[in-house]
XYZ file of C-alpha atoms in Angstrom:
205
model
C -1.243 -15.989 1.614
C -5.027 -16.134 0.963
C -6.265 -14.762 -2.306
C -7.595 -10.886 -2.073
C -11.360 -10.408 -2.742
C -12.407 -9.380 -6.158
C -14.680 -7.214 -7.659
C -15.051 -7.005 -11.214
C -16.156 -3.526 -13.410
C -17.431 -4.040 -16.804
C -17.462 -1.299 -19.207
C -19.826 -0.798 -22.601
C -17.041 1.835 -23.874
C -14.091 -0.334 -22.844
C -13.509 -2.881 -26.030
C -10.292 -4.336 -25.986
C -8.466 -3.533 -22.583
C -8.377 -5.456 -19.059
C -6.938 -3.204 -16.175
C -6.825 -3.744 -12.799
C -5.777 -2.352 -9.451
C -5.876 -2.557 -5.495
C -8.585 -0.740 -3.632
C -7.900 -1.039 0.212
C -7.694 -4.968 0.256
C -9.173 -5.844 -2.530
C -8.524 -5.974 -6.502
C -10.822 -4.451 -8.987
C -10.905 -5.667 -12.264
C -11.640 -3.703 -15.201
C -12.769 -5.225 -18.190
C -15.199 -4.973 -21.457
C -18.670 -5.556 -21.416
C -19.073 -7.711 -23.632
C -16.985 -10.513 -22.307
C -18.133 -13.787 -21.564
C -18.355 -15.687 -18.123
C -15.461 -17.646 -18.665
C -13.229 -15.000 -20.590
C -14.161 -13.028 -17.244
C -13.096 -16.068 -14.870
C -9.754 -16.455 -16.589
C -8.798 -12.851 -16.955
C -9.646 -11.971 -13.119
C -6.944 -15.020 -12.170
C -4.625 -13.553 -15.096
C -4.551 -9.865 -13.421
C -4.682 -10.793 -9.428
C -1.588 -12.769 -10.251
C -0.297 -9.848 -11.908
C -1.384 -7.531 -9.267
C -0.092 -10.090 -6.191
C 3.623 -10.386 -8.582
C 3.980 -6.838 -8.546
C 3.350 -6.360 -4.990
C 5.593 -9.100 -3.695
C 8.291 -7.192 -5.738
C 7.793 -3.821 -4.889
C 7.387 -5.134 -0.239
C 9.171 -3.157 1.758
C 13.154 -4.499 2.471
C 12.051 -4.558 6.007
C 9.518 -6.957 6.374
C 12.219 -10.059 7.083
C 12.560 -9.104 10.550
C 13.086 -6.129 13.095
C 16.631 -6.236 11.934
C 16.029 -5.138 8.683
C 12.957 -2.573 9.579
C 15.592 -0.616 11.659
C 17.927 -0.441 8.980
C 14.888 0.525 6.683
C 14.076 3.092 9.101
C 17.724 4.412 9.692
C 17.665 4.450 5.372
C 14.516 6.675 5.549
C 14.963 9.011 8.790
C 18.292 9.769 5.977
C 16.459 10.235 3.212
C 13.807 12.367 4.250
C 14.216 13.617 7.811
C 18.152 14.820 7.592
C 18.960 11.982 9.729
C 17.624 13.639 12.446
C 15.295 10.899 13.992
C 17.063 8.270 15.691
C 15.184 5.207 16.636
C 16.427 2.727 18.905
C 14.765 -0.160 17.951
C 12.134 -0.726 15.556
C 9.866 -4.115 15.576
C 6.833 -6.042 14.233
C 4.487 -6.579 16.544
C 1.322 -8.537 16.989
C -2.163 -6.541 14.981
C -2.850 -3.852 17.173
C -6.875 -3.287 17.750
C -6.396 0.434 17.067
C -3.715 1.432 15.161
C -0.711 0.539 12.208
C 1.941 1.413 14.388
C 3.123 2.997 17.756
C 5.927 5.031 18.878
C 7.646 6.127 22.326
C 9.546 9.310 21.816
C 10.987 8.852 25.249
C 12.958 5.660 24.640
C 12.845 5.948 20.850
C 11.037 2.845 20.255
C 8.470 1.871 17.564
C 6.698 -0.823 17.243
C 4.931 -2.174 13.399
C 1.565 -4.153 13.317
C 2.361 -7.637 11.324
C -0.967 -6.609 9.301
C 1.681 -4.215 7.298
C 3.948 -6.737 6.429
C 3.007 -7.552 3.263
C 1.946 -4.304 2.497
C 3.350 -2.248 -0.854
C 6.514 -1.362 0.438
C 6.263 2.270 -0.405
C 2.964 2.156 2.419
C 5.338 0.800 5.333
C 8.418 3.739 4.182
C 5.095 6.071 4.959
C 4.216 4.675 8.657
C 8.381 4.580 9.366
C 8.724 8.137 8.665
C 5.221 8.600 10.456
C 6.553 7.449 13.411
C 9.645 8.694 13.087
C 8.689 12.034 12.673
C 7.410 11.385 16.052
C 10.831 11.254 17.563
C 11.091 14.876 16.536
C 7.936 15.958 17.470
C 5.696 13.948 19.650
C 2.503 15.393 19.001
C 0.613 15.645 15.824
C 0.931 19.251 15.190
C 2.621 21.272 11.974
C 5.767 20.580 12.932
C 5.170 16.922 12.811
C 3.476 16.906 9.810
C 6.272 18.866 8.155
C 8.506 16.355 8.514
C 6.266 13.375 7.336
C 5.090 15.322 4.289
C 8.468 15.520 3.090
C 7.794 11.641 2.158
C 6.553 12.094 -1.246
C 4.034 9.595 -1.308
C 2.045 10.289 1.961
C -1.344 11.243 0.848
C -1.384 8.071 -1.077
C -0.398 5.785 1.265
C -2.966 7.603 3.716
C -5.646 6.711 1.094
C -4.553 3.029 0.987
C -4.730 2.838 4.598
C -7.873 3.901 4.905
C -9.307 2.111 1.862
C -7.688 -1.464 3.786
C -9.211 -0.562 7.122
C -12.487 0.494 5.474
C -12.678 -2.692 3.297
C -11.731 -4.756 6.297
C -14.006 -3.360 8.772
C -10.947 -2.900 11.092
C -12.492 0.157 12.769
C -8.580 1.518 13.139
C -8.075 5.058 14.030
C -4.885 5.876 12.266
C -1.149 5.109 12.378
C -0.544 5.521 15.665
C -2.660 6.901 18.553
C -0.736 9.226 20.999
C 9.446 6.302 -1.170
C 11.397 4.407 -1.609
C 12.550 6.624 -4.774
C 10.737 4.001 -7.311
C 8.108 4.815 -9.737
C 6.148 1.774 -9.479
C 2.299 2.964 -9.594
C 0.373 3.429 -6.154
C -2.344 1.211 -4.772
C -1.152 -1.755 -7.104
C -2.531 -0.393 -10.249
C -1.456 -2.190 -13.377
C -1.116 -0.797 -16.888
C -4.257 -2.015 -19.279
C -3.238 -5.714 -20.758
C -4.697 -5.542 -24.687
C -7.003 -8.607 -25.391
C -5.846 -11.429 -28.179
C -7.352 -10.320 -31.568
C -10.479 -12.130 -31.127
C -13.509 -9.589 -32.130
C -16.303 -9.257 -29.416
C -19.492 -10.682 -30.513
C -21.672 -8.392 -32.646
C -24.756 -7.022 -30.435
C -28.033 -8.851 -31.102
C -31.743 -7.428 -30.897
């Protein structure tokens, strides 16, 4: 998998602290002003490795094959819509132009774009229970949203979705057209990693 583009914040007021974290499909790193070319070059590769580690463990259990995405989406309609959506199959399927995903409430099919599949994992539990919300009420009205809003991380994985299709000029229009109970952090954010005790250099002029 290709490396994520990078865009690098320094900071006058931060002095001894390198954070970073995903912002649609990219990484922003956070680090000290004062920090030299190559210091910057080697921390960027320290914290997109971090980042990419973290999000490899943290991909959704379904993202081996449509065998394991309908189990996935069995586990969810469980957790958070009393069992009561039943999907008949569930599947990756080739990037859509328009949308993450797409359901059929008449046949009880839903169908995955491959450009979620190495998503966070806690962004593909939100488009399941999208879509299967959608096998309780086709259209998106309160009712519908009811349901998916009992998925506790919604609004954040709406964020990420649009911050990815934003930063990849995919022009998509939403989910569809027509948690996994962790507390890993959203979006990929990582806690701040402390610098060695090297001193920055003393201001000049």
């Amino acid at each position: 998998m290709a490396s994520p583009p990078v865009e690098v914040r320094r900071s006058a007021r931060r002095k001894r602290m390198v954070s970073a974290r995903r912002e649609g499909d990219r990484v922003v790193v956070f680090i000290p002003g004062w920090m030299s070319a190559e210091q910057e070059r080697d921390w960027v590769a320290e914290m997109v490795k971090r980042i990419e580690a973290g999000e490899a463990r943290r991909r959704s259990p379904g993202r081996s094959g449509d065998e394991a995405l309908l189990a996935r989406g069995r586990e969810l309609s469980k957790r958070w819509l009393e069992g009561r959506a039943k999907p008949v199959s569930m599947r990756w399927v080739p990037t859509m132009r328009t949308r993450w995903a797409s359901c059929t409430p008449d046949d009880g099919t839903i169908r995955i774009s491959e450009r979620l599949r190495d998503a966070p994992g806690w962004v593909v539990d939100y488009v399941l229970v999208h879509e299967l919300a959608h096998l309780l009420s086709a259209a998106h009205d309160d009712v519908f949203w009811n349901w998916v809003y009992r998925y506790p991380r919604t609004e954040r994985a709406i964020g990420y979705l649009e911050g990815l299709n934003a930063a990849a000029s995919l022009n998509l229009s939403g989910v569809d057209d027509g948690d996994d109970g962790t507390d890993d952090p959203p979006g990929g954010i990582l806690p701040d990693a402390e610098l060695p005790d090297a001193e920055p250099p003393a201001a000049t002029g």
